[in-house]
JSON list of C-alpha atoms in Angstrom, two decimals:
[
{"chain": "S", "resi": 33, "resn": "GLN", "atom": "CA", "xyz": [38.72, 76.94, 74.97]},
{"chain": "S", "resi": 34, "resn": "VAL", "atom": "CA", "xyz": [37.06, 74.82, 77.64]},
{"chain": "S", "resi": 35, "resn": "GLN", "atom": "CA", "xyz": [33.61, 75.96, 78.71]},
{"chain": "S", "resi": 36, "resn": "LEU", "atom": "CA", "xyz": [31.59, 74.75, 81.68]},
{"chain": "S", "resi": 37, "resn": "GLN", "atom": "CA", "xyz": [27.92, 75.42, 82.34]},
{"chain": "S", "resi": 38, "resn": "GLU", "atom": "CA", "xyz": [26.03, 74.61, 85.53]},
{"chain": "S", "resi": 39, "resn": "SER", "atom": "CA", "xyz": [22.34, 73.71, 85.44]},
{"chain": "S", "resi": 40, "resn": "GLY", "atom": "CA", "xyz": [19.81, 72.83, 88.09]},
{"chain": "S", "resi": 41, "resn": "PRO", "atom": "CA", "xyz": [17.11, 74.27, 90.32]},
{"chain": "S", "resi": 42, "resn": "GLY", "atom": "CA", "xyz": [17.63, 77.65, 91.91]},
{"chain": "S", "resi": 43, "resn": "LEU", "atom": "CA", "xyz": [15.42, 76.88, 94.89]},
{"chain": "S", "resi": 44, "resn": "VAL", "atom": "CA", "xyz": [15.49, 73.76, 97.04]},
{"chain": "S", "resi": 45, "resn": "LYS", "atom": "CA", "xyz": [13.48, 72.98, 100.16]},
{"chain": "S", "resi": 46, "resn": "PRO", "atom": "CA", "xyz": [15.21, 72.02, 103.41]},
{"chain": "S", "resi": 47, "resn": "SER", "atom": "CA", "xyz": [15.87, 68.28, 103.80]},
{"chain": "S", "resi": 48, "resn": "GLN", "atom": "CA", "xyz": [15.68, 67.72, 100.03]},
{"chain": "S", "resi": 49, "resn": "THR", "atom": "CA", "xyz": [18.52, 66.71, 97.74]},
{"chain": "S", "resi": 50, "resn": "LEU", "atom": "CA", "xyz": [20.18, 69.31, 95.58]},
{"chain": "S", "resi": 51, "resn": "SER", "atom": "CA", "xyz": [21.24, 68.10, 92.15]},
{"chain": "S", "resi": 52, "resn": "LEU", "atom": "CA", "xyz": [23.38, 70.18, 89.78]},
{"chain": "S", "resi": 53, "resn": "THR", "atom": "CA", "xyz": [24.84, 69.17, 86.44]},
{"chain": "S", "resi": 54, "resn": "CYS", "atom": "CA", "xyz": [27.90, 70.61, 84.74]},
{"chain": "S", "resi": 55, "resn": "THR", "atom": "CA", "xyz": [28.07, 70.37, 80.96]},
{"chain": "S", "resi": 56, "resn": "VAL", "atom": "CA", "xyz": [31.56, 70.66, 79.52]},
{"chain": "S", "resi": 57, "resn": "SER", "atom": "CA", "xyz": [32.46, 71.69, 75.99]},
{"chain": "S", "resi": 58, "resn": "GLY", "atom": "CA", "xyz": [35.79, 72.23, 74.29]},
{"chain": "S", "resi": 59, "resn": "GLY", "atom": "CA", "xyz": [37.44, 69.38, 76.19]},
{"chain": "S", "resi": 60, "resn": "SER", "atom": "CA", "xyz": [36.72, 65.89, 77.41]},
{"chain": "S", "resi": 61, "resn": "ILE", "atom": "CA", "xyz": [36.17, 65.06, 81.08]},
{"chain": "S", "resi": 62, "resn": "THR", "atom": "CA", "xyz": [38.20, 61.89, 80.50]},
{"chain": "S", "resi": 63, "resn": "THR", "atom": "CA", "xyz": [41.35, 63.73, 79.39]},
{"chain": "S", "resi": 64, "resn": "ASN", "atom": "CA", "xyz": [44.25, 62.55, 81.51]},
{"chain": "S", "resi": 65, "resn": "TYR", "atom": "CA", "xyz": [45.27, 64.42, 84.63]},
{"chain": "S", "resi": 66, "resn": "TYR", "atom": "CA", "xyz": [42.38, 66.89, 84.79]},
{"chain": "S", "resi": 67, "resn": "TYR", "atom": "CA", "xyz": [40.09, 67.03, 87.79]},
{"chain": "S", "resi": 68, "resn": "TRP", "atom": "CA", "xyz": [36.51, 68.26, 87.67]},
{"chain": "S", "resi": 69, "resn": "LYS", "atom": "CA", "xyz": [35.31, 70.02, 90.76]},
{"chain": "S", "resi": 70, "resn": "TRP", "atom": "CA", "xyz": [32.35, 71.49, 92.53]},
{"chain": "S", "resi": 71, "resn": "ILE", "atom": "CA", "xyz": [33.03, 74.65, 94.51]},
{"chain": "S", "resi": 72, "resn": "ARG", "atom": "CA", "xyz": [30.60, 76.91, 96.31]},
{"chain": "S", "resi": 73, "resn": "GLN", "atom": "CA", "xyz": [30.55, 80.36, 97.81]},
{"chain": "S", "resi": 74, "resn": "PRO", "atom": "CA", "xyz": [28.01, 81.13, 100.55]},
{"chain": "S", "resi": 75, "resn": "PRO", "atom": "CA", "xyz": [26.95, 84.75, 100.87]},
{"chain": "S", "resi": 76, "resn": "GLY", "atom": "CA", "xyz": [29.66, 86.83, 102.51]},
{"chain": "S", "resi": 77, "resn": "LYS", "atom": "CA", "xyz": [32.11, 83.93, 102.66]},
{"chain": "S", "resi": 78, "resn": "GLY", "atom": "CA", "xyz": [35.00, 82.55, 100.62]},
{"chain": "S", "resi": 79, "resn": "LEU", "atom": "CA", "xyz": [35.16, 79.71, 98.14]},
{"chain": "S", "resi": 80, "resn": "GLU", "atom": "CA", "xyz": [34.68, 76.20, 99.53]},
{"chain": "S", "resi": 81, "resn": "TRP", "atom": "CA", "xyz": [35.86, 73.05, 97.77]},
{"chain": "S", "resi": 82, "resn": "MET", "atom": "CA", "xyz": [33.09, 70.43, 97.89]},
{"chain": "S", "resi": 83, "resn": "GLY", "atom": "CA", "xyz": [34.33, 67.52, 95.84]},
{"chain": "S", "resi": 84, "resn": "THR", "atom": "CA", "xyz": [36.08, 66.32, 92.72]},
{"chain": "S", "resi": 85, "resn": "ILE", "atom": "CA", "xyz": [35.75, 63.62, 90.10]},
{"chain": "S", "resi": 86, "resn": "SER", "atom": "CA", "xyz": [38.89, 62.72, 88.25]},
{"chain": "S", "resi": 87, "resn": "TYR", "atom": "CA", "xyz": [39.54, 61.98, 84.60]},
{"chain": "S", "resi": 88, "resn": "SER", "atom": "CA", "xyz": [39.36, 58.27, 85.50]},
{"chain": "S", "resi": 89, "resn": "GLY", "atom": "CA", "xyz": [36.16, 58.56, 87.51]},
{"chain": "S", "resi": 90, "resn": "SER", "atom": "CA", "xyz": [37.63, 58.51, 91.01]},
{"chain": "S", "resi": 91, "resn": "THR", "atom": "CA", "xyz": [35.85, 60.76, 93.51]},
{"chain": "S", "resi": 92, "resn": "TYR", "atom": "CA", "xyz": [37.08, 62.85, 96.42]},
{"chain": "S", "resi": 93, "resn": "PHE", "atom": "CA", "xyz": [35.02, 64.81, 98.91]},
{"chain": "S", "resi": 94, "resn": "SER", "atom": "CA", "xyz": [35.48, 67.48, 101.53]},
{"chain": "S", "resi": 95, "resn": "PRO", "atom": "CA", "xyz": [35.45, 65.79, 104.94]},
{"chain": "S", "resi": 96, "resn": "SER", "atom": "CA", "xyz": [32.84, 68.25, 106.17]},
{"chain": "S", "resi": 97, "resn": "LEU", "atom": "CA", "xyz": [30.45, 67.34, 103.34]},
{"chain": "S", "resi": 98, "resn": "GLN", "atom": "CA", "xyz": [31.40, 63.74, 102.59]},
{"chain": "S", "resi": 99, "resn": "SER", "atom": "CA", "xyz": [28.41, 62.17, 104.28]},
{"chain": "S", "resi": 100, "resn": "ARG", "atom": "CA", "xyz": [25.98, 64.21, 102.15]},
{"chain": "S", "resi": 101, "resn": "THR", "atom": "CA", "xyz": [27.79, 64.51, 98.82]},
{"chain": "S", "resi": 102, "resn": "SER", "atom": "CA", "xyz": [28.10, 62.40, 95.71]},
{"chain": "S", "resi": 103, "resn": "ILE", "atom": "CA", "xyz": [29.51, 63.17, 92.27]},
{"chain": "S", "resi": 104, "resn": "SER", "atom": "CA", "xyz": [28.87, 61.12, 89.16]},
{"chain": "S", "resi": 105, "resn": "ARG", "atom": "CA", "xyz": [29.55, 61.54, 85.47]},
{"chain": "S", "resi": 106, "resn": "ASP", "atom": "CA", "xyz": [28.11, 60.73, 82.06]},
{"chain": "S", "resi": 107, "resn": "THR", "atom": "CA", "xyz": [31.00, 60.51, 79.66]},
{"chain": "S", "resi": 108, "resn": "SER", "atom": "CA", "xyz": [28.69, 60.15, 76.65]},
{"chain": "S", "resi": 109, "resn": "LYS", "atom": "CA", "xyz": [27.29, 63.61, 77.40]},
{"chain": "S", "resi": 110, "resn": "ASN", "atom": "CA", "xyz": [30.53, 65.05, 78.79]},
{"chain": "S", "resi": 111, "resn": "GLN", "atom": "CA", "xyz": [28.73, 65.98, 82.01]},
{"chain": "S", "resi": 112, "resn": "PHE", "atom": "CA", "xyz": [29.27, 65.53, 85.71]},
{"chain": "S", "resi": 113, "resn": "THR", "atom": "CA", "xyz": [26.67, 65.86, 88.43]},
{"chain": "S", "resi": 114, "resn": "LEU", "atom": "CA", "xyz": [26.68, 66.91, 92.07]},
{"chain": "S", "resi": 115, "resn": "GLN", "atom": "CA", "xyz": [24.15, 65.63, 94.56]},
{"chain": "S", "resi": 116, "resn": "LEU", "atom": "CA", "xyz": [23.98, 67.15, 98.04]},
{"chain": "S", "resi": 117, "resn": "SER", "atom": "CA", "xyz": [21.46, 65.55, 100.36]},
{"chain": "S", "resi": 118, "resn": "SER", "atom": "CA", "xyz": [19.62, 66.81, 103.43]},
{"chain": "S", "resi": 119, "resn": "VAL", "atom": "CA", "xyz": [20.19, 70.44, 102.55]},
{"chain": "S", "resi": 120, "resn": "THR", "atom": "CA", "xyz": [19.70, 73.26, 105.07]},
{"chain": "S", "resi": 121, "resn": "PRO", "atom": "CA", "xyz": [19.64, 77.04, 104.65]},
{"chain": "S", "resi": 122, "resn": "GLU", "atom": "CA", "xyz": [23.39, 76.95, 105.35]},
{"chain": "S", "resi": 123, "resn": "ASP", "atom": "CA", "xyz": [23.81, 75.31, 101.94]},
{"chain": "S", "resi": 124, "resn": "THR", "atom": "CA", "xyz": [22.58, 78.48, 100.23]},
{"chain": "S", "resi": 125, "resn": "ALA", "atom": "CA", "xyz": [25.41, 79.58, 97.95]},
{"chain": "S", "resi": 126, "resn": "VAL", "atom": "CA", "xyz": [26.58, 80.19, 94.43]},
{"chain": "S", "resi": 127, "resn": "TYR", "atom": "CA", "xyz": [27.68, 76.81, 93.10]},
{"chain": "S", "resi": 128, "resn": "TYR", "atom": "CA", "xyz": [30.44, 76.53, 90.51]},
{"chain": "S", "resi": 129, "resn": "CYS", "atom": "CA", "xyz": [31.81, 73.68, 88.48]},
{"chain": "S", "resi": 130, "resn": "ALA", "atom": "CA", "xyz": [35.44, 73.95, 87.48]},
{"chain": "S", "resi": 131, "resn": "ARG", "atom": "CA", "xyz": [38.44, 72.17, 86.02]},
{"chain": "S", "resi": 132, "resn": "GLY", "atom": "CA", "xyz": [41.74, 71.95, 87.80]},
{"chain": "S", "resi": 133, "resn": "LYS", "atom": "CA", "xyz": [44.96, 69.97, 88.09]},
{"chain": "S", "resi": 134, "resn": "VAL", "atom": "CA", "xyz": [44.88, 69.53, 91.87]},
{"chain": "S", "resi": 135, "resn": "VAL", "atom": "CA", "xyz": [42.21, 67.46, 93.57]},
{"chain": "S", "resi": 136, "resn": "HIS", "atom": "CA", "xyz": [41.51, 69.01, 96.94]},
{"chain": "S", "resi": 137, "resn": "THR", "atom": "CA", "xyz": [41.63, 72.75, 96.34]},
{"chain": "S", "resi": 138, "resn": "THR", "atom": "CA", "xyz": [39.47, 75.52, 94.97]},
{"chain": "S", "resi": 139, "resn": "GLY", "atom": "CA", "xyz": [42.08, 76.21, 92.29]},
{"chain": "S", "resi": 140, "resn": "TYR", "atom": "CA", "xyz": [41.03, 75.96, 88.67]},
{"chain": "S", "resi": 141, "resn": "ASP", "atom": "CA", "xyz": [41.93, 77.01, 85.16]},
{"chain": "S", "resi": 142, "resn": "TYR", "atom": "CA", "xyz": [38.38, 77.06, 83.83]},
{"chain": "S", "resi": 143, "resn": "ARG", "atom": "CA", "xyz": [35.17, 77.64, 85.73]},
{"chain": "S", "resi": 144, "resn": "GLY", "atom": "CA", "xyz": [31.49, 77.97, 84.95]},
{"chain": "S", "resi": 145, "resn": "GLN", "atom": "CA", "xyz": [29.67, 81.22, 85.57]},
{"chain": "S", "resi": 146, "resn": "GLY", "atom": "CA", "xyz": [28.02, 79.80, 88.67]},
{"chain": "S", "resi": 147, "resn": "THR", "atom": "CA", "xyz": [24.44, 79.17, 89.65]},
{"chain": "S", "resi": 148, "resn": "GLN", "atom": "CA", "xyz": [22.66, 80.56, 92.69]},
{"chain": "S", "resi": 149, "resn": "VAL", "atom": "CA", "xyz": [21.00, 77.94, 94.88]},
{"chain": "S", "resi": 150, "resn": "THR", "atom": "CA", "xyz": [18.76, 79.03, 97.72]},
{"chain": "S", "resi": 151, "resn": "VAL", "atom": "CA", "xyz": [17.55, 76.60, 100.36]},
{"chain": "S", "resi": 152, "resn": "SER", "atom": "CA", "xyz": [14.27, 77.79, 101.75]},
{"chain": "S", "resi": 153, "resn": "SER", "atom": "CA", "xyz": [10.81, 76.51, 102.49]}
]
């Protein structure tokens, strides 16, 4: 059973950089053909795919967020990390990390419980 757990601050000030880490257990983030994603859900809206890091370390980002987003990984800790810069209140959402087999979608087979991030001064 693969388990994912998000961690990071629940409150971020506008213009700052949001950083969230996903810790994975029960499976390696380097296992072939799995993609590790960040997805978010703003209040009252649907799921939004933000970006993905592949089993080989390649990264892919939503065009609407690409200029502000980076994803990195620490294979020794089996973790991957999202950084979203220059945040605004519109970035307030529940953020999820997930595993899937398709890069650019919100689809997944395992997902973390999610963490609420509020952008406010």
